[in-house]
């Protein structure tokens, strides 16, 4: 809705009325620059089209970020184990991760199926703990790349992902103090150091 402009007669009437009125606060004198009439609204200039948004400059997918080749929904098992708090002696932990501690026993699960690997792992770890061993090596292998169709990514190496979970569950959780990926000299990403609690 646009505001109607005052006619010359209305402006003249306003000035006559203003001369006959008395101020409520005579000490507050208006400055000479005071204009009793309302200021006209500034006229809006038409918007200038920006060079950035010209249709011919637009190209589909020009600003899209390239997709990474991997679609990891969670961090890798190895990074999760490395980020876990150190439960054992710090000096022994550093020596172990550098491959300076020699494992006292070794279990090779490479090539085994899940249903046979789990009981073999439980027997091996419980037996090692009962005999007073502190550091054992569990070899899982890195696993093969599988290209299976479907919306969910399939992890590489089922045993490599399962073994740390099995070690964190009873009965093994009661005897295992620390699990970490092995040094490259002992199998690297295809093996785990399992540091056991003291036998009581």
Tab-separated table of C-alpha atoms in Angstrom, residues 19-137:
chain	number	residue	atom	x	y	z
A	19	UNK	CA	2.103	28.650	14.318
A	20	UNK	CA	-0.956	28.853	16.625
A	21	UNK	CA	0.025	25.994	18.934
A	22	UNK	CA	2.126	26.236	22.115
A	23	UNK	CA	4.946	23.885	22.906
A	24	UNK	CA	4.586	21.515	25.872
A	25	UNK	CA	8.315	21.813	26.588
A	26	UNK	CA	9.460	25.230	25.426
A	27	UNK	CA	13.030	24.668	26.668
A	28	UNK	CA	13.533	21.968	24.049
A	29	UNK	CA	13.934	24.046	20.921
A	30	UNK	CA	14.014	22.323	17.570
A	31	UNK	CA	17.137	22.639	15.528
A	32	UNK	CA	16.879	24.649	12.292
A	33	UNK	CA	17.439	21.496	10.322
A	34	UNK	CA	14.249	19.930	11.757
A	35	UNK	CA	11.692	19.315	9.040
A	36	UNK	CA	8.100	18.892	10.273
A	37	UNK	CA	7.090	17.136	7.093
A	38	UNK	CA	7.691	13.413	6.674
A	39	UNK	CA	10.722	12.550	4.614
A	40	UNK	CA	9.968	10.994	1.265
A	41	UNK	CA	10.933	7.358	0.923
A	42	UNK	CA	13.998	6.785	-1.214
A	43	UNK	CA	13.224	5.226	-4.549
A	44	UNK	CA	14.516	1.715	-4.947
A	45	UNK	CA	16.804	1.209	-7.853
A	46	UNK	CA	16.284	-1.981	-9.866
A	47	UNK	CA	18.638	-4.806	-8.796
A	48	UNK	CA	21.751	-5.219	-10.877
A	49	UNK	CA	22.109	-8.822	-12.060
A	50	UNK	CA	25.225	-10.480	-10.662
A	51	UNK	CA	27.786	-12.047	-12.947
A	52	UNK	CA	28.059	-15.064	-10.620
A	53	UNK	CA	24.570	-16.379	-11.256
A	54	UNK	CA	24.323	-16.284	-15.029
A	55	UNK	CA	22.595	-19.481	-16.197
A	56	UNK	CA	25.169	-20.109	-18.898
A	57	UNK	CA	27.939	-20.205	-16.249
A	58	UNK	CA	26.263	-23.028	-14.305
A	59	UNK	CA	27.547	-26.536	-14.874
A	60	UNK	CA	25.989	-29.549	-13.173
A	61	UNK	CA	28.354	-31.064	-10.604
A	62	UNK	CA	30.996	-28.347	-11.020
A	63	UNK	CA	31.210	-27.679	-7.259
A	64	UNK	CA	30.595	-31.241	-6.067
A	65	UNK	CA	33.286	-32.781	-3.886
A	66	UNK	CA	34.843	-35.954	-5.298
A	67	UNK	CA	33.703	-39.131	-3.558
A	68	UNK	CA	36.310	-41.126	-1.728
A	69	UNK	CA	36.889	-44.685	-2.815
A	70	UNK	CA	36.213	-46.001	0.715
A	71	UNK	CA	32.913	-45.935	2.524
A	72	UNK	CA	33.916	-46.737	6.100
A	73	UNK	CA	30.953	-46.413	8.433
A	74	UNK	CA	33.176	-46.740	11.502
A	75	UNK	CA	36.897	-46.587	12.291
A	76	UNK	CA	39.056	-49.628	11.527
A	77	UNK	CA	39.621	-52.262	14.203
A	78	UNK	CA	43.323	-51.391	14.346
A	79	UNK	CA	42.700	-47.659	14.900
A	80	UNK	CA	40.116	-48.480	17.589
A	81	UNK	CA	42.607	-50.722	19.427
A	82	UNK	CA	45.370	-48.115	19.207
A	83	UNK	CA	43.028	-45.471	20.625
A	84	UNK	CA	42.025	-47.701	23.560
A	85	UNK	CA	43.532	-46.730	26.947
A	86	UNK	CA	46.715	-48.567	27.947
A	87	UNK	CA	45.903	-51.010	30.770
A	88	UNK	CA	49.342	-52.602	31.074
A	89	UNK	CA	52.711	-51.160	32.111
A	90	UNK	CA	53.558	-48.242	29.791
A	91	UNK	CA	57.183	-49.286	29.251
A	92	UNK	CA	56.195	-52.867	28.406
A	93	UNK	CA	53.453	-51.573	26.090
A	94	UNK	CA	55.920	-49.435	24.115
A	95	UNK	CA	58.348	-52.351	23.802
A	96	UNK	CA	55.513	-54.649	22.690
A	97	UNK	CA	54.194	-52.304	19.976
A	98	UNK	CA	57.743	-51.864	18.630
A	99	UNK	CA	58.143	-55.643	18.319
A	100	UNK	CA	60.767	-55.806	21.107
A	101	UNK	CA	58.827	-58.299	23.265
A	102	UNK	CA	58.871	-61.910	22.091
A	103	UNK	CA	55.486	-63.674	22.214
A	104	UNK	CA	55.467	-66.780	24.433
A	105	UNK	CA	52.886	-68.561	22.304
A	106	UNK	CA	51.301	-68.316	18.875
A	107	UNK	CA	47.935	-69.313	17.410
A	108	UNK	CA	47.453	-69.253	13.635
A	109	UNK	CA	43.768	-68.860	12.687
A	110	UNK	CA	44.579	-67.980	9.092
A	111	UNK	CA	42.250	-69.847	6.732
A	112	UNK	CA	39.925	-71.140	9.469
A	113	UNK	CA	36.157	-70.651	9.465
A	114	UNK	CA	34.462	-68.552	12.142
A	115	UNK	CA	32.709	-71.536	13.775
A	116	UNK	CA	36.001	-73.349	14.346
A	117	UNK	CA	38.204	-70.287	14.970
A	118	UNK	CA	36.267	-69.031	18.004
A	119	UNK	CA	36.570	-72.195	20.156
A	120	UNK	CA	40.221	-72.560	19.092
A	121	UNK	CA	40.912	-69.008	20.281
A	122	UNK	CA	39.167	-69.585	23.634
A	123	UNK	CA	41.123	-72.823	24.269
A	124	UNK	CA	44.451	-71.248	23.310
A	125	UNK	CA	44.100	-68.065	25.406
A	126	UNK	CA	42.702	-69.824	28.490
A	127	UNK	CA	45.464	-72.445	28.305
A	128	UNK	CA	48.173	-69.758	27.914
A	129	UNK	CA	46.818	-67.861	30.913
A	130	UNK	CA	46.651	-71.021	33.033
A	131	UNK	CA	50.303	-71.757	32.239
A	132	UNK	CA	51.372	-68.231	33.324
A	133	UNK	CA	52.168	-66.773	29.901
A	134	UNK	CA	51.840	-62.986	29.523
A	135	UNK	CA	52.194	-62.247	25.793
A	136	UNK	CA	50.779	-64.391	22.993
A	137	UNK	CA	50.353	-63.775	19.280
